[in-house]
Short mmCIF file of C-alpha atoms in Angstrom, two decimals:
data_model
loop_
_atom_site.label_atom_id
_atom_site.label_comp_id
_atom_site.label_asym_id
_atom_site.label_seq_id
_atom_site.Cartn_x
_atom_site.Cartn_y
_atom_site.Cartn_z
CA UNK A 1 180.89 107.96 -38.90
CA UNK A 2 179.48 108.70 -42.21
CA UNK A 3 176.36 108.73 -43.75
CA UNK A 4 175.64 107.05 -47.04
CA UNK A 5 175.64 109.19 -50.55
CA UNK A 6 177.04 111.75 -48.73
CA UNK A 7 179.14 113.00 -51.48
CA UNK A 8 181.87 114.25 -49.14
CA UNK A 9 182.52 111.15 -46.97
CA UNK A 10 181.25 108.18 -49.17
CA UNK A 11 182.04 109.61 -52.70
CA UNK A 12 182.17 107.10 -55.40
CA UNK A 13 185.28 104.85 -55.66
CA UNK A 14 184.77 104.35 -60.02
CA UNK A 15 182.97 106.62 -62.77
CA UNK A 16 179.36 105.02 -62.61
CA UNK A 17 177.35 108.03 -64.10
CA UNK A 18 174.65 106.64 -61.59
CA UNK A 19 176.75 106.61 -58.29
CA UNK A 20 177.87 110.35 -59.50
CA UNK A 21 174.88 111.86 -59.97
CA UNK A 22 173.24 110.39 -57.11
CA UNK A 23 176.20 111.49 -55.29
CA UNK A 24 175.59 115.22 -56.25
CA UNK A 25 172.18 114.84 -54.89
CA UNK A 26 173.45 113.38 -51.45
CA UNK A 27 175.84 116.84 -51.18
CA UNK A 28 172.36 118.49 -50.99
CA UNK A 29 170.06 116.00 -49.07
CA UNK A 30 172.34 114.26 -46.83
CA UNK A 31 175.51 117.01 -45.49
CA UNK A 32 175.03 119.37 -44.06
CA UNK A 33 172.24 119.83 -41.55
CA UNK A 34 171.49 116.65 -41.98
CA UNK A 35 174.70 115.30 -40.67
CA UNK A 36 176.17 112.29 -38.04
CA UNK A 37 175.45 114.71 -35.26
CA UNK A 38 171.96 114.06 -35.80
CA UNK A 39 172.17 110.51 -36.04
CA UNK A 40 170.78 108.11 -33.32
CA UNK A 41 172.97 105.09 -33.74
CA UNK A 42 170.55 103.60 -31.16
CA UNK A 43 168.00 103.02 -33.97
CA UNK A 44 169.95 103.82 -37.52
CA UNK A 45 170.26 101.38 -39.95
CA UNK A 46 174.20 100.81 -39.69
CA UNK A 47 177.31 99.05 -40.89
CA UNK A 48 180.69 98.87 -39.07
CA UNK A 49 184.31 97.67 -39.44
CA UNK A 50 186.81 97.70 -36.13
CA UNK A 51 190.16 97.94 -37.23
CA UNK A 52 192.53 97.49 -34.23
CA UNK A 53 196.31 98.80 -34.94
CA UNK A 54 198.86 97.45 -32.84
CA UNK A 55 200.62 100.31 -30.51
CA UNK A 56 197.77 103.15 -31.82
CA UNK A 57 194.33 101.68 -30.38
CA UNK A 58 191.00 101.02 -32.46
CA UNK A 59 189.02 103.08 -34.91
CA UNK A 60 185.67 101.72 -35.58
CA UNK A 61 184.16 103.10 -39.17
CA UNK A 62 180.63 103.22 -39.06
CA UNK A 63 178.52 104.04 -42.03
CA UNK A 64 174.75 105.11 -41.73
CA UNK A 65 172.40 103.63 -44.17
CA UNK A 66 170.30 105.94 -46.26
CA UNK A 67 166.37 104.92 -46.62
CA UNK A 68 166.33 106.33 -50.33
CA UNK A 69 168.23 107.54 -52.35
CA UNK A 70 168.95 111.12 -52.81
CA UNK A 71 168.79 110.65 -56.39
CA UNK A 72 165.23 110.24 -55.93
CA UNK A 73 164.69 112.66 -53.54
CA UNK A 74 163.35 115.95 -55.97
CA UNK A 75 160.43 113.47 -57.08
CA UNK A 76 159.17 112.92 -53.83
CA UNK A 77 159.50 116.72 -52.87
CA UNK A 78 157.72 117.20 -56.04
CA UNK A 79 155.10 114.39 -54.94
CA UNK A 80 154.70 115.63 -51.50
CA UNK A 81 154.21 119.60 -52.48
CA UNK A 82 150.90 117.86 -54.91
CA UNK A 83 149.91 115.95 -52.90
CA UNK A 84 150.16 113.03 -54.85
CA UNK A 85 152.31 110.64 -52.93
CA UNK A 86 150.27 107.84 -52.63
CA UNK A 87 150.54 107.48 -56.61
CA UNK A 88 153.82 107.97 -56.77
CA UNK A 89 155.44 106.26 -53.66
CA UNK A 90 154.49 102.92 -55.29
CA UNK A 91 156.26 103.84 -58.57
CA UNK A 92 159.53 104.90 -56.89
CA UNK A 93 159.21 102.00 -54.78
CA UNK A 94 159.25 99.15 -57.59
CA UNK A 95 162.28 101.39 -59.25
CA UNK A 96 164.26 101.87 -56.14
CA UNK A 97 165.72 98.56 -55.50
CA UNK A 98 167.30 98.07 -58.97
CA UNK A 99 168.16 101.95 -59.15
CA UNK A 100 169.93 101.64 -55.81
CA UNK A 101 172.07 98.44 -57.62
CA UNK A 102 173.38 100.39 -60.43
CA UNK A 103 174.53 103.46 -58.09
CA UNK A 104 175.77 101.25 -55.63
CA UNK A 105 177.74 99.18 -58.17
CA UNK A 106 180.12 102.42 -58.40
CA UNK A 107 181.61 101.58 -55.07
CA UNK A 108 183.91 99.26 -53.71
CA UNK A 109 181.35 97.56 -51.23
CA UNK A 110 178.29 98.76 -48.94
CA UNK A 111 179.16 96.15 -46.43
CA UNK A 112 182.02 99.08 -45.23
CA UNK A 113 184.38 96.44 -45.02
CA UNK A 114 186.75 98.19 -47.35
CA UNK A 115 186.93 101.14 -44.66
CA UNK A 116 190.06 101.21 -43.66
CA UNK A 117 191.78 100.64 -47.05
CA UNK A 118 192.16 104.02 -49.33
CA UNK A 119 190.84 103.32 -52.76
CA UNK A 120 192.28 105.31 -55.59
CA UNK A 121 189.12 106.88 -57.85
CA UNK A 122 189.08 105.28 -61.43
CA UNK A 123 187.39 105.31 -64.38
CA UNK A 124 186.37 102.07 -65.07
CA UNK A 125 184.52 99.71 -62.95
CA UNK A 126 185.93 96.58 -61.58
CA UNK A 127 184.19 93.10 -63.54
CA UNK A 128 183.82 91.67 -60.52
CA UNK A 129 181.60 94.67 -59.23
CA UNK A 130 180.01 94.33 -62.62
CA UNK A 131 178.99 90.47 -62.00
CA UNK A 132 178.17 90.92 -58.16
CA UNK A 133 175.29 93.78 -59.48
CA UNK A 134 173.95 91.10 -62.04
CA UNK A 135 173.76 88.52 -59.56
CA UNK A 136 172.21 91.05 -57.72
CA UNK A 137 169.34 91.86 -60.14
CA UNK A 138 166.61 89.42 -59.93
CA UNK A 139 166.23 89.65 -56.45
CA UNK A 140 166.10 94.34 -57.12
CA UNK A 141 163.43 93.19 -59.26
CA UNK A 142 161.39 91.46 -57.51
CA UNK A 143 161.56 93.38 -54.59
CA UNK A 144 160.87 96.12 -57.22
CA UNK A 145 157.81 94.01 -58.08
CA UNK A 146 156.17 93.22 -54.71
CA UNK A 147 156.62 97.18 -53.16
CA UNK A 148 154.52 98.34 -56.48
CA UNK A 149 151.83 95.39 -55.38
CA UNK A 150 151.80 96.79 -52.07
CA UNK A 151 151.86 100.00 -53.44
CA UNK A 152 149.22 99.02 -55.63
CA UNK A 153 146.74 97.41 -52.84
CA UNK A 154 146.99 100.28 -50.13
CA UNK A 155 145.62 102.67 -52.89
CA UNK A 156 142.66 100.01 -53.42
CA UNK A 157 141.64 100.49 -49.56
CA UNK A 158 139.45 103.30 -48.43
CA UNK A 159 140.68 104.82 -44.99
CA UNK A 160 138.71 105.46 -41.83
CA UNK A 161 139.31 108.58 -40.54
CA UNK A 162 138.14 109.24 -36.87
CA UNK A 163 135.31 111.38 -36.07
CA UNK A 164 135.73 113.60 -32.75
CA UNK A 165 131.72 113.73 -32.04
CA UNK A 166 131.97 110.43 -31.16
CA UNK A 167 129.82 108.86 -34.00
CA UNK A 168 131.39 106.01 -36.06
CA UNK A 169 133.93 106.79 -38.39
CA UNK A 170 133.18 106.77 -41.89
CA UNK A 171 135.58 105.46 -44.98
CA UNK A 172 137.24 108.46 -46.86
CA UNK A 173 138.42 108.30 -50.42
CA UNK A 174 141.89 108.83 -51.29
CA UNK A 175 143.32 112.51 -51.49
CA UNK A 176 144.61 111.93 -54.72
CA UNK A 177 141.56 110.53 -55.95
CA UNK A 178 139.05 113.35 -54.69
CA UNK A 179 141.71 116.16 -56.08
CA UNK A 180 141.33 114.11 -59.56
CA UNK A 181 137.65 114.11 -59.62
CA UNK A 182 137.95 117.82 -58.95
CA UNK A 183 139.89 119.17 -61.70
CA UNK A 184 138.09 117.38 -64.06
CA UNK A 185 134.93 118.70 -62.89
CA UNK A 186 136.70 121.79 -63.00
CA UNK A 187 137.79 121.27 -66.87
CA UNK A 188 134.05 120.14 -67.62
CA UNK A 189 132.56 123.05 -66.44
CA UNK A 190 135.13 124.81 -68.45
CA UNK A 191 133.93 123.11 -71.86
CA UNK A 192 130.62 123.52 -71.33
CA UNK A 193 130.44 127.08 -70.52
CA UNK A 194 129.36 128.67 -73.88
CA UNK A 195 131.44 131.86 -74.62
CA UNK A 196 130.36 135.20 -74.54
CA UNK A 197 129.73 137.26 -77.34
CA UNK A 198 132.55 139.69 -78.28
CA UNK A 199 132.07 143.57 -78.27
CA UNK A 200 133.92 143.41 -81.78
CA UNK A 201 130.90 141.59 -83.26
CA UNK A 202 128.44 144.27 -82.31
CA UNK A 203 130.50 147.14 -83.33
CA UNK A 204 131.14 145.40 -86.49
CA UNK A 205 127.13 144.94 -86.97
CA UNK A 206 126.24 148.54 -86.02
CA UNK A 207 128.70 150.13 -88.28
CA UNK A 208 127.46 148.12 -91.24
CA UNK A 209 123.74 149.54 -89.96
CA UNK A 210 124.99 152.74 -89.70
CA UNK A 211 126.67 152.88 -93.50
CA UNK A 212 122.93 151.46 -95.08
#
């Protein structure tokens, strides 16, 4: 079983500077801790091929899929630490989809159909992979397109949040949204303080007193 972008069992068959980097990202978000022992194939998101060899028995490959890709990952870490995920989530969404083409066009297949067969790691990318990922393309796009307008209409809903003295809730404003009006109260109050005059001023003024 492996898990996908996991740079150490589902490395990149050809040199897509995409797949690669996105790769390095998987060595840190995806092994590890976060390996197939903690997997519940029950529920994952997964691919399989059976091979059956005659005289040796089966091996099933399995390959988990990943919800996002670890390319993306330090963004929404970023996003979450601000607090500002419900601006950026849409974003990332409506990129995703046609990201996730080009890093995926860097491997044989994400069907996992190629399992069993050992691919030899080259530089240059079949055409063929090159014309499936163009195919490909409108539909990333508007995929792309429609998680940004969902994106897009959550963030134009207030929330209810529920009260625990039993009175009806009342709509809340986004996080985001409150955290924005605050700073720039913040930098307001900042421009309109007026400064403070500076000791340097009076000394200069006394001393030119003091020499009439």
């Amino acid at each position: 079983m492996t898990l996908e972008y996991d740079a150490i069992g589902d490395f990149p068959a050809y040199a897509n500077p995409l797949s690669l980097a996105n790769a390095a990202a998987g060595l840190v978000y995806v092994h590890g801790d976060q390996g197939p022992d903690n997997v519940d194939l029950a529920t994952a998101d997964t691919v399989s091929k059976t091979v059956t060899k005659p005289g040796e028995g089966t091996d099933t490959y399995i390959l988990v899929r990943a919800e996002h890709l670890p390319l993306l990952q330090p963004v929404r870490d970023v996003s979450t630490a601000l607090g500002t995920t419900a601006l950026t989530e849409p974003v990332l969404g409506a990129v995703e989809p046609t990201l996730r083409l080009g890093v995926d066009m860097g491997y044989t297949d994400r069907t996992y159909q190629n399992a069993d067969k050992p691919t030899r790691f080259s530089l240059v990318t079949p055409p063929s992979r090159v014309v499936q990922t163009a195919a490909a393309l409108p539909g990333a796009v508007a995929e792309g397109r429609e998680n940004l307008r969902n994106g897009a209409a959550a963030l134009g809903k207030t929330s209810h949040t529920a009260r625990t003295d039993g009175n009806k809730a009342t709509p809340t404003t986004r996080a985001g949204t409150q955290r924005g009006k605050a700073v720039r109260a913040a930098i307001n109050k900042v421009l309109r303080a007026k400064p403070a005059p500076s000791s340097s001023t009076n000394d200069d003024a006394s001393t030119s007193d003091d020499s009439d």
